[in-house]
Coordinates of C-alpha atoms (C1' of nucleotides) in Angstrom, one line a residue:
Chain A
M14 CA -4.8 -20.1 -18.5
P15 CA -7.5 -18.1 -17.0
I16 CA -7.2 -16.3 -13.9
A17 CA -9.7 -14.5 -11.9
L18 CA -9.9 -11.2 -9.8
V19 CA -11.8 -11.3 -6.9
D20 CA -12.3 -7.9 -5.4
C21 CA -14.5 -6.8 -2.4
N22 CA -16.8 -4.0 -3.2
N23 CA -15.8 -0.7 -1.4
F24 CA -14.3 -3.0 1.0
Y25 CA -14.0 -0.7 4.2
V26 CA -17.2 0.6 4.0
S27 CA -18.5 -3.0 3.3
C28 CA -16.7 -4.3 6.6
E29 CA -18.1 -1.5 8.5
R30 CA -21.9 -2.6 7.2
A31 CA -21.3 -6.4 8.2
F32 CA -21.0 -5.4 11.4
N33 CA -23.6 -2.2 11.8
P34 CA -26.4 -2.9 9.4
K35 CA -27.7 0.4 10.1
L36 CA -25.6 1.7 7.6
E37 CA -26.8 -0.2 4.9
G38 CA -28.2 1.8 2.0
K39 CA -26.6 5.0 3.7
P40 CA -24.0 7.4 2.3
V41 CA -20.9 6.0 4.2
V42 CA -17.2 7.2 3.9
V43 CA -14.0 6.0 5.3
L44 CA -11.5 8.3 6.2
S45 CA -7.8 7.8 6.3
N46 CA -5.4 8.1 9.2
N47 CA -6.0 11.5 11.2
D48 CA -9.3 11.5 9.4
G49 CA -7.2 13.3 6.5
C50 CA -9.2 12.0 3.7
A51 CA -11.7 9.6 2.2
V52 CA -10.4 6.1 1.1
A53 CA -13.7 4.2 0.8
R54 CA -16.8 5.4 -0.1
S55 CA -20.0 3.7 -0.3
N56 CA -22.3 3.8 -3.8
E57 CA -24.3 6.6 -2.5
V58 CA -21.6 8.6 -1.9
K59 CA -19.9 7.9 -5.2
A60 CA -23.4 9.1 -6.6
L61 CA -22.9 12.5 -4.5
G62 CA -19.7 13.0 -6.4
I63 CA -17.2 12.6 -3.5
K64 CA -13.8 11.6 -5.4
M65 CA -11.4 8.8 -3.7
G66 CA -8.7 10.8 -1.7
E67 CA -10.8 14.1 -1.2
P68 CA -9.8 15.6 2.1
W69 CA -12.3 15.4 4.9
F70 CA -12.4 19.4 5.7
K71 CA -12.9 20.2 2.2
M72 CA -16.3 18.0 1.9
E73 CA -17.2 18.4 5.5
K74 CA -20.2 21.0 5.2
F75 CA -21.3 19.2 1.9
A76 CA -21.3 15.7 3.9
K77 CA -23.1 17.0 6.9
Q78 CA -26.0 18.4 4.5
H79 CA -26.3 15.0 2.5
G80 CA -26.3 13.2 5.9
I81 CA -23.0 11.7 4.8
I82 CA -21.9 8.9 7.7
A83 CA -17.9 9.5 8.2
L84 CA -16.0 6.8 10.2
S85 CA -12.3 6.8 11.1
S86 CA -10.9 3.7 9.5
N87 CA -10.2 0.8 11.8
Y88 CA -7.5 -1.3 10.2
A89 CA -7.7 -4.3 12.8
L90 CA -11.3 -4.9 11.7
Y91 CA -10.3 -4.3 8.2
G92 CA -7.0 -6.8 8.3
D93 CA -9.1 -9.5 10.2
M94 CA -12.2 -9.4 7.5
S95 CA -9.2 -9.9 4.6
A96 CA -7.5 -12.8 6.6
R97 CA -11.2 -14.5 6.4
V98 CA -11.9 -13.8 2.7
M99 CA -8.2 -14.7 1.7
S100 CA -8.7 -18.0 3.3
I101 CA -12.1 -18.8 1.9
L102 CA -10.6 -18.1 -1.3
S103 CA -7.8 -20.5 -1.0
N104 CA -10.3 -23.5 -1.3
F105 CA -11.1 -22.3 -4.7
S106 CA -7.7 -22.7 -6.4
P107 CA -4.4 -24.4 -5.7
R108 CA -2.7 -20.9 -6.3
Q109 CA -3.7 -17.9 -5.2
E110 CA -2.0 -14.1 -4.8
M111 CA -3.0 -11.7 -2.3
Y112 CA -2.3 -8.7 -4.0
S113 CA -4.0 -6.1 -1.6
I114 CA -6.0 -6.2 1.5
D115 CA -9.3 -6.4 -0.7
E116 CA -7.9 -8.4 -4.2
C117 CA -6.8 -11.6 -4.9
F118 CA -5.8 -13.4 -8.0
L119 CA -6.8 -16.8 -8.2
D120 CA -5.3 -19.1 -11.1
L121 CA -8.1 -21.2 -12.5
A122 CA -5.8 -23.2 -15.1
G123 CA -7.3 -26.6 -15.7
F124 CA -10.8 -25.2 -14.7
P125 CA -13.5 -26.3 -17.4
E126 CA -13.8 -23.1 -19.2
E127 CA -17.3 -23.0 -20.3
S128 CA -18.6 -23.1 -16.7
L129 CA -16.2 -20.2 -15.1
I130 CA -18.9 -18.0 -14.8
A131 CA -20.7 -20.5 -12.7
Y132 CA -17.7 -20.8 -10.6
G133 CA -17.3 -17.1 -10.1
L134 CA -21.0 -17.0 -9.0
T135 CA -20.1 -19.6 -6.6
I136 CA -17.0 -17.6 -5.3
R137 CA -19.4 -14.7 -4.7
Q138 CA -22.2 -16.5 -2.9
T139 CA -19.7 -18.2 -0.7
I140 CA -18.0 -15.1 0.7
K141 CA -21.2 -13.2 1.2
R142 CA -22.7 -16.0 3.2
H143 CA -19.3 -16.6 5.4
T144 CA -18.4 -12.9 5.8
G145 CA -21.0 -10.3 4.7
L146 CA -19.0 -9.1 2.1
P147 CA -20.1 -7.9 -1.3
V148 CA -17.6 -9.0 -4.0
C149 CA -16.9 -9.2 -7.7
V150 CA -15.3 -11.5 -10.1
G151 CA -13.4 -11.0 -13.2
I152 CA -11.9 -13.7 -15.2
A153 CA -9.7 -13.3 -18.3
S154 CA -6.3 -14.9 -19.5
T155 CA -4.0 -12.4 -18.1
K156 CA -3.6 -10.5 -14.9
T157 CA -4.3 -7.1 -16.7
L158 CA -7.3 -8.2 -18.5
A159 CA -8.8 -10.1 -15.2
K160 CA -8.4 -6.6 -13.4
L161 CA -10.5 -4.9 -16.4
A162 CA -13.1 -7.9 -16.4
N163 CA -13.5 -7.3 -12.6
H164 CA -14.1 -3.4 -13.5
C165 CA -16.6 -4.7 -16.1
A166 CA -18.5 -7.0 -13.5
K167 CA -18.4 -3.8 -10.9
K168 CA -19.8 -1.7 -13.4
G169 CA -22.2 -3.9 -15.1
L170 CA -21.0 -3.7 -18.2
A171 CA -20.4 -7.1 -19.6
G172 CA -21.7 -10.3 -17.6
E173 CA -24.1 -10.2 -14.9
E174 CA -24.4 -10.3 -11.1
G175 CA -21.0 -9.2 -10.2
V176 CA -19.1 -11.9 -12.6
C177 CA -17.5 -11.2 -15.8
D178 CA -15.5 -13.5 -18.1
F179 CA -13.8 -12.2 -21.1
G180 CA -13.4 -15.8 -22.5
R181 CA -16.8 -15.7 -22.7
L182 CA -17.2 -12.9 -25.1
S183 CA -16.3 -12.7 -28.7
D184 CA -13.7 -10.6 -30.4
D185 CA -16.3 -8.0 -31.5
E186 CA -17.9 -7.8 -27.9
L187 CA -14.4 -7.3 -26.6
G188 CA -13.9 -4.5 -29.0
T189 CA -16.8 -2.8 -28.1
V190 CA -16.3 -3.1 -24.3
F191 CA -12.8 -2.0 -24.8
S192 CA -13.5 0.9 -27.2
S193 CA -15.9 1.9 -24.4
L194 CA -13.3 2.0 -21.7
P195 CA -11.2 5.3 -21.1
V196 CA -7.3 4.2 -20.9
N197 CA -6.9 5.0 -17.6
E198 CA -8.9 1.7 -16.3
V199 CA -6.2 -0.2 -17.5
W200 CA -3.8 -1.5 -14.4
G201 CA -0.7 0.4 -14.8
V202 CA -1.8 3.6 -16.4
G203 CA -2.1 6.4 -13.9
R204 CA -2.3 10.0 -14.2
R205 CA 0.6 11.0 -15.8
I206 CA 1.1 8.2 -18.3
T207 CA -2.8 8.7 -19.2
E208 CA -1.8 11.9 -19.9
K209 CA 0.9 11.2 -22.3
L210 CA -1.2 8.6 -23.7
Q211 CA -4.0 11.2 -24.3
S212 CA -1.3 13.8 -26.2
M213 CA -0.7 10.9 -28.3
G214 CA -4.1 10.2 -29.2
I215 CA -4.9 7.3 -27.4
H216 CA -7.7 8.0 -25.0
T217 CA -9.6 4.0 -24.9
V218 CA -8.5 0.9 -24.0
Q219 CA -9.1 -0.4 -27.4
A220 CA -6.7 2.2 -28.6
L221 CA -3.9 1.0 -26.4
R222 CA -4.6 -2.4 -26.8
T223 CA -4.2 -2.0 -30.6
S224 CA -1.1 -0.1 -30.8
S225 CA 2.6 -0.8 -31.1
P226 CA 3.9 -2.6 -28.3
E227 CA 7.6 -1.4 -29.5
L228 CA 6.6 2.1 -30.0
I229 CA 5.1 2.1 -26.6
R230 CA 8.5 1.1 -25.1
Q231 CA 10.4 3.5 -26.8
R232 CA 8.0 6.2 -25.8
F233 CA 7.4 5.0 -21.9
S234 CA 9.0 1.8 -20.7
I235 CA 9.0 -1.6 -20.5
V236 CA 6.3 -1.9 -17.9
L237 CA 3.7 -0.3 -20.3
E238 CA 5.0 -2.4 -22.9
R239 CA 4.0 -5.5 -20.6
T240 CA 0.5 -3.8 -20.4
V241 CA -0.3 -3.8 -24.3
L242 CA 1.1 -7.7 -24.3
E243 CA -1.3 -8.7 -21.3
L244 CA -4.3 -6.7 -23.2
N245 CA -3.6 -9.0 -26.1
G246 CA -3.8 -12.0 -24.2
V247 CA -0.1 -12.5 -23.8
S248 CA 0.5 -13.1 -20.2
C249 CA 3.8 -11.5 -19.0
I250 CA 3.0 -10.6 -15.3
E251 CA 3.3 -13.9 -13.1
L252 CA 1.1 -14.7 -10.4
D253 CA 3.1 -13.9 -7.2
Q254 CA 2.7 -17.1 -4.8
V255 CA 2.1 -16.3 -1.0
G256 CA 4.8 -16.3 1.4
V257 CA 7.3 -14.5 -0.3
P258 CA 8.9 -12.1 2.2
Q259 CA 8.7 -8.5 1.7
Q260 CA 12.0 -6.6 0.2
Q261 CA 11.6 -3.6 2.4
I262 CA 9.5 -2.9 5.5
L263 CA 7.9 0.8 6.0
V264 CA 6.2 2.1 8.9
S265 CA 5.1 5.8 9.0
R266 CA 2.5 7.8 9.9
S267 CA 1.5 11.6 9.9
F268 CA 0.9 12.8 13.4
G269 CA -2.4 14.1 14.8
Q270 CA -0.9 17.5 15.4
T271 CA 2.7 18.8 14.7
V272 CA 5.9 18.3 17.0
T273 CA 9.2 20.3 17.0
A274 CA 10.9 18.5 19.8
L275 CA 13.5 16.1 19.0
D276 CA 12.1 14.0 22.1
D277 CA 8.8 13.7 20.2
L278 CA 10.3 12.9 17.2
M279 CA 12.5 10.0 19.0
E280 CA 9.3 8.7 20.7
S281 CA 7.6 8.4 17.2
I282 CA 10.6 6.8 15.8
S283 CA 11.0 4.4 18.2
F284 CA 7.5 3.3 18.1
F285 CA 7.5 2.6 14.3
T286 CA 10.6 0.6 14.6
T287 CA 9.2 -1.4 16.7
R288 CA 6.1 -2.1 14.5
A289 CA 8.6 -2.6 11.8
A290 CA 10.9 -5.1 13.6
E291 CA 7.8 -7.1 14.6
K292 CA 7.1 -7.5 11.0
L293 CA 10.4 -8.3 10.1
R294 CA 10.7 -11.3 12.3
R295 CA 7.4 -12.4 11.3
D296 CA 8.9 -12.7 7.9
G297 CA 12.1 -14.6 9.2
S298 CA 14.3 -11.8 7.8
V299 CA 17.0 -9.4 9.3
A300 CA 17.8 -5.7 7.9
G301 CA 21.1 -4.6 6.5
N302 CA 19.8 -0.7 6.2
V303 CA 17.8 1.1 8.6
C304 CA 16.0 4.3 6.6
V305 CA 14.7 7.2 8.8
Y306 CA 12.9 10.4 7.7
V307 CA 11.2 13.3 8.9
R308 CA 9.3 15.8 7.2
T309 CA 7.0 18.9 7.7
N310 CA 3.6 19.4 6.3
P311 CA 4.0 20.1 2.7
F312 CA 0.3 21.4 2.2
K313 CA 1.2 24.2 4.8
E314 CA 3.0 26.3 2.2
S315 CA 3.5 29.3 4.7
D316 CA 5.7 27.3 7.0
P317 CA 9.2 26.7 6.6
Q318 CA 9.8 23.2 4.8
Y319 CA 12.1 20.6 5.8
D320 CA 12.1 17.2 4.4
R321 CA 15.0 14.7 5.0
S322 CA 15.9 10.8 4.8
I323 CA 18.9 9.2 6.1
V324 CA 19.9 5.5 5.7
V325 CA 22.4 3.7 8.6
P326 CA 23.7 0.8 7.3
I327 CA 24.0 -2.1 10.3
I328 CA 25.0 -5.5 10.9
A329 CA 22.1 -7.4 9.2
T330 CA 19.5 -8.0 12.5
D331 CA 16.1 -8.2 13.8
D332 CA 16.7 -7.3 17.0
T333 CA 14.7 -4.2 18.2
S334 CA 17.2 -2.5 20.3
K335 CA 20.0 -2.8 17.8
L336 CA 17.3 -1.5 14.9
T337 CA 16.0 1.3 17.3
H338 CA 19.6 2.4 18.0
A339 CA 20.3 2.4 14.4
A340 CA 17.0 4.8 13.9
M341 CA 17.9 7.3 16.6
T342 CA 21.5 7.6 15.2
G343 CA 19.8 8.6 11.9
L344 CA 17.3 10.9 13.3
K345 CA 19.6 12.7 15.5
A346 CA 21.9 13.3 12.2
I347 CA 18.6 14.9 10.1
Y348 CA 17.3 16.6 13.0
R349 CA 17.2 20.5 12.7
I350 CA 15.7 22.6 15.3
G351 CA 12.7 25.1 14.3
Y352 CA 10.8 23.3 12.3
Q353 CA 7.2 22.2 12.9
Y354 CA 7.3 18.5 12.1
K355 CA 4.2 16.6 10.8
K356 CA 5.6 13.1 10.0
S357 CA 8.4 10.5 10.6
G358 CA 8.8 7.2 9.3
V359 CA 11.1 4.4 9.7
M360 CA 12.3 2.1 6.8
L361 CA 14.1 -1.4 7.1
M362 CA 16.1 -2.1 3.7
A363 CA 18.3 -4.6 2.4
L364 CA 16.4 -7.4 3.6
E365 CA 17.4 -11.3 3.4
P366 CA 16.4 -14.5 5.0
K367 CA 17.8 -14.8 8.4
G368 CA 20.6 -16.8 8.6
Q369 CA 22.0 -16.3 5.7
Q370 CA 24.1 -13.4 6.1
Q371 CA 27.9 -13.2 6.1
G372 CA 29.6 -13.8 9.6
S373 CA 31.7 -11.2 11.1
L374 CA 34.8 -11.7 13.1
F375 CA 33.2 -9.5 15.9
D376 CA 30.0 -11.1 16.1
D377 CA 28.7 -12.3 19.7
V378 CA 26.6 -15.4 19.3
A379 CA 26.0 -15.7 22.4
E380 CA 24.7 -12.4 22.9
D381 CA 22.7 -12.9 19.6
G382 CA 20.9 -16.0 21.1
R383 CA 19.5 -14.1 24.4
A384 CA 18.3 -11.3 21.9
D385 CA 16.4 -13.6 19.8
Q386 CA 15.0 -15.1 23.3
R387 CA 13.8 -11.5 24.6
M388 CA 12.5 -10.5 20.9
K389 CA 10.5 -14.0 21.1
V390 CA 9.0 -13.0 24.6
M391 CA 8.4 -9.3 23.3
D392 CA 6.2 -10.4 20.2
A393 CA 4.4 -13.3 22.2
I394 CA 3.3 -11.0 24.9
N395 CA 2.5 -8.2 22.4
Q396 CA 0.5 -10.7 20.4
R397 CA -1.2 -11.9 23.3
M398 CA -2.2 -8.7 25.2
G399 CA -2.4 -6.4 22.4
K400 CA 0.0 -4.1 20.3
G401 CA 2.2 -2.0 21.9
S402 CA 1.7 -3.9 25.6
I403 CA 5.5 -4.1 25.8
T404 CA 7.8 -1.4 24.0
L405 CA 11.4 -0.1 24.6
A406 CA 11.4 2.5 26.9
S407 CA 12.1 4.9 23.8
S408 CA 8.4 4.4 22.7
G409 CA 7.6 7.0 25.2
I410 CA 4.3 7.4 27.1
K411 CA 3.2 11.2 26.0
Q412 CA 2.7 10.5 22.4
R413 CA 2.0 14.1 21.2
W414 CA 2.3 12.7 17.7
A415 CA -0.3 9.9 17.9
M416 CA -3.1 10.1 15.2
R417 CA -6.3 11.5 15.4
R418 CA -9.6 8.8 15.1
E419 CA -12.6 10.7 16.1
N420 CA -15.2 8.2 15.0
K421 CA -13.5 4.6 14.7
S422 CA -15.8 1.8 14.9
P423 CA -15.5 -1.0 17.6
N424 CA -12.8 -3.6 16.9
Y425 CA -15.8 -6.2 16.7
T426 CA -13.6 -9.3 15.7
T427 CA -10.3 -8.8 17.6
E428 CA -11.0 -6.9 21.0
W429 CA -13.6 -8.4 23.1
G430 CA -13.8 -5.6 25.4
E431 CA -14.9 -3.5 22.3
L432 CA -17.9 -5.8 21.3
P433 CA -21.3 -3.8 21.6
V434 CA -23.2 -4.8 25.0
V435 CA -26.8 -6.4 23.8
M436 CA -29.5 -5.9 26.5
Chain B
dA26 C1' 32.6 -0.7 -20.6
dT27 C1' 30.2 -3.1 -17.2
dG28 C1' 28.1 -3.8 -12.7
dC29 C1' 26.9 -2.2 -8.3
dT30 C1' 24.1 0.7 -5.2
dC31 C1' 20.8 4.7 -3.8
dC32 C1' 17.6 7.6 -4.9
dT33 C1' 13.2 9.0 -7.7
dG34 C1' 9.1 8.7 -10.0
dC35 C1' 5.4 6.2 -11.0
dG36 C1' 1.3 3.1 -9.9
dA37 C1' -1.5 0.4 -7.2
dA38 C1' -5.0 -0.2 -3.6
Chain C
dC16 C1' -12.9 28.0 18.4
dT17 C1' -10.1 26.8 14.4
dA18 C1' -7.3 24.1 11.1
dA19 C1' -7.5 20.3 9.2
dC20 C1' -4.5 16.4 3.0
dG21 C1' -3.0 8.7 4.0
dT22 C1' 0.2 4.3 4.0
dT23 C1' 2.7 0.8 2.3
dC24 C1' 4.7 -1.7 -1.4
dG25 C1' 7.4 -3.0 -5.6
dC26 C1' 9.5 -1.7 -10.2
dA27 C1' 12.5 0.4 -13.4
dG28 C1' 15.8 3.6 -14.5
dG29 C1' 19.0 7.5 -14.3
dA30 C1' 22.8 9.4 -11.4
dG31 C1' 26.9 8.6 -9.1
dC32 C1' 30.7 5.4 -7.9
dA33 C1' 34.1 1.8 -8.3
dT34 C1' 36.3 -1.4 -11.3

DNA sequence: ATGCTCCTGCGAA
DNA sequence: CTAACGTTCGCAGGAGCAT
């Protein structure tokens, strides 16, 4: 039962290029929030040796010497482009899992196996024509193998023109490919597990694939055991269908500059709670816990460090006011004077579908109905007029904690006002 | 012993 | 001029608690 993994190449950079062709062929990086570190690199930048996650301040000098163009991230643009890609892909399979902003699994069960490569090429061309974005397609019998096939398609290791189907390779050919791949290329094998595997003499994908699942389970976990099975074509990781509501919702951000006052933290927490509550209502869920956390800058070791979180249980709700009130209670409990705070966040937990909670003797049903109406109006206005048009007063207007984004591209696809004027 | 909730570690993009 | 290092999600497994 073949599965395809479609992955956009250098997604954020490609989105920027789709609207600004002058960036084509040039070295381009996209930076994380606060222009902190590299989160997307064009091939030219990768060739210059810039690593994923490298902090901007460390590479700035080098970057300027080599004419690297650095852009702040523009999530409104990437999110919109992602939605277009996913929508197009939905035409290519009855079952689709949107795995991340730039990746999508497609269930190709029942499709003629000998023509899957051609099908992959069609997917590539269609996405390119309709969005301008380059994608690669990996095809194999399990999700883990499809990820690996996609990697091969990107590197041109097997297959051609951005499509690789492991189902078309012989056992010998597969063995050769797997022996050439370092074990850390496997989905689920990160830094820590790579180190431990290497100390056991397992350096390549082939070595992991041929090791004993029982031993791996003993020394590591059931997760890595499943990975070994998946590498052998035994499907253990199901396709997650769309529309499954999230189990937790997190909104957090580092600040553009540090803050010390409770007031500033309250503003940020209020703002984050509002964003989180919007997501919650979009999912049709309610939250039974609000977790708040604040922390100083761990990289500034000379400063006194503080890092705390607290969970505030509430009667499950999706009402921004109630969630914010709970968040404020939590914040006041963990706030300590005298620290340079760099980041805060709000997590909504114990989520469940709305209308399925235990009732309580003291529920005010009429008030709940009025609150629902208020929230609907708030969401509608914010959707129509742009995020943050209406917020609770506690979100504040000083926003000393706001992000730095010094070189953001226009919101080409979501804000009329930001379209460049052509004379 | 068993089952729960909470918290931490890990990995992914 | 200087200092400057992301965000969001899920899973597993251990700790701690109650039964």
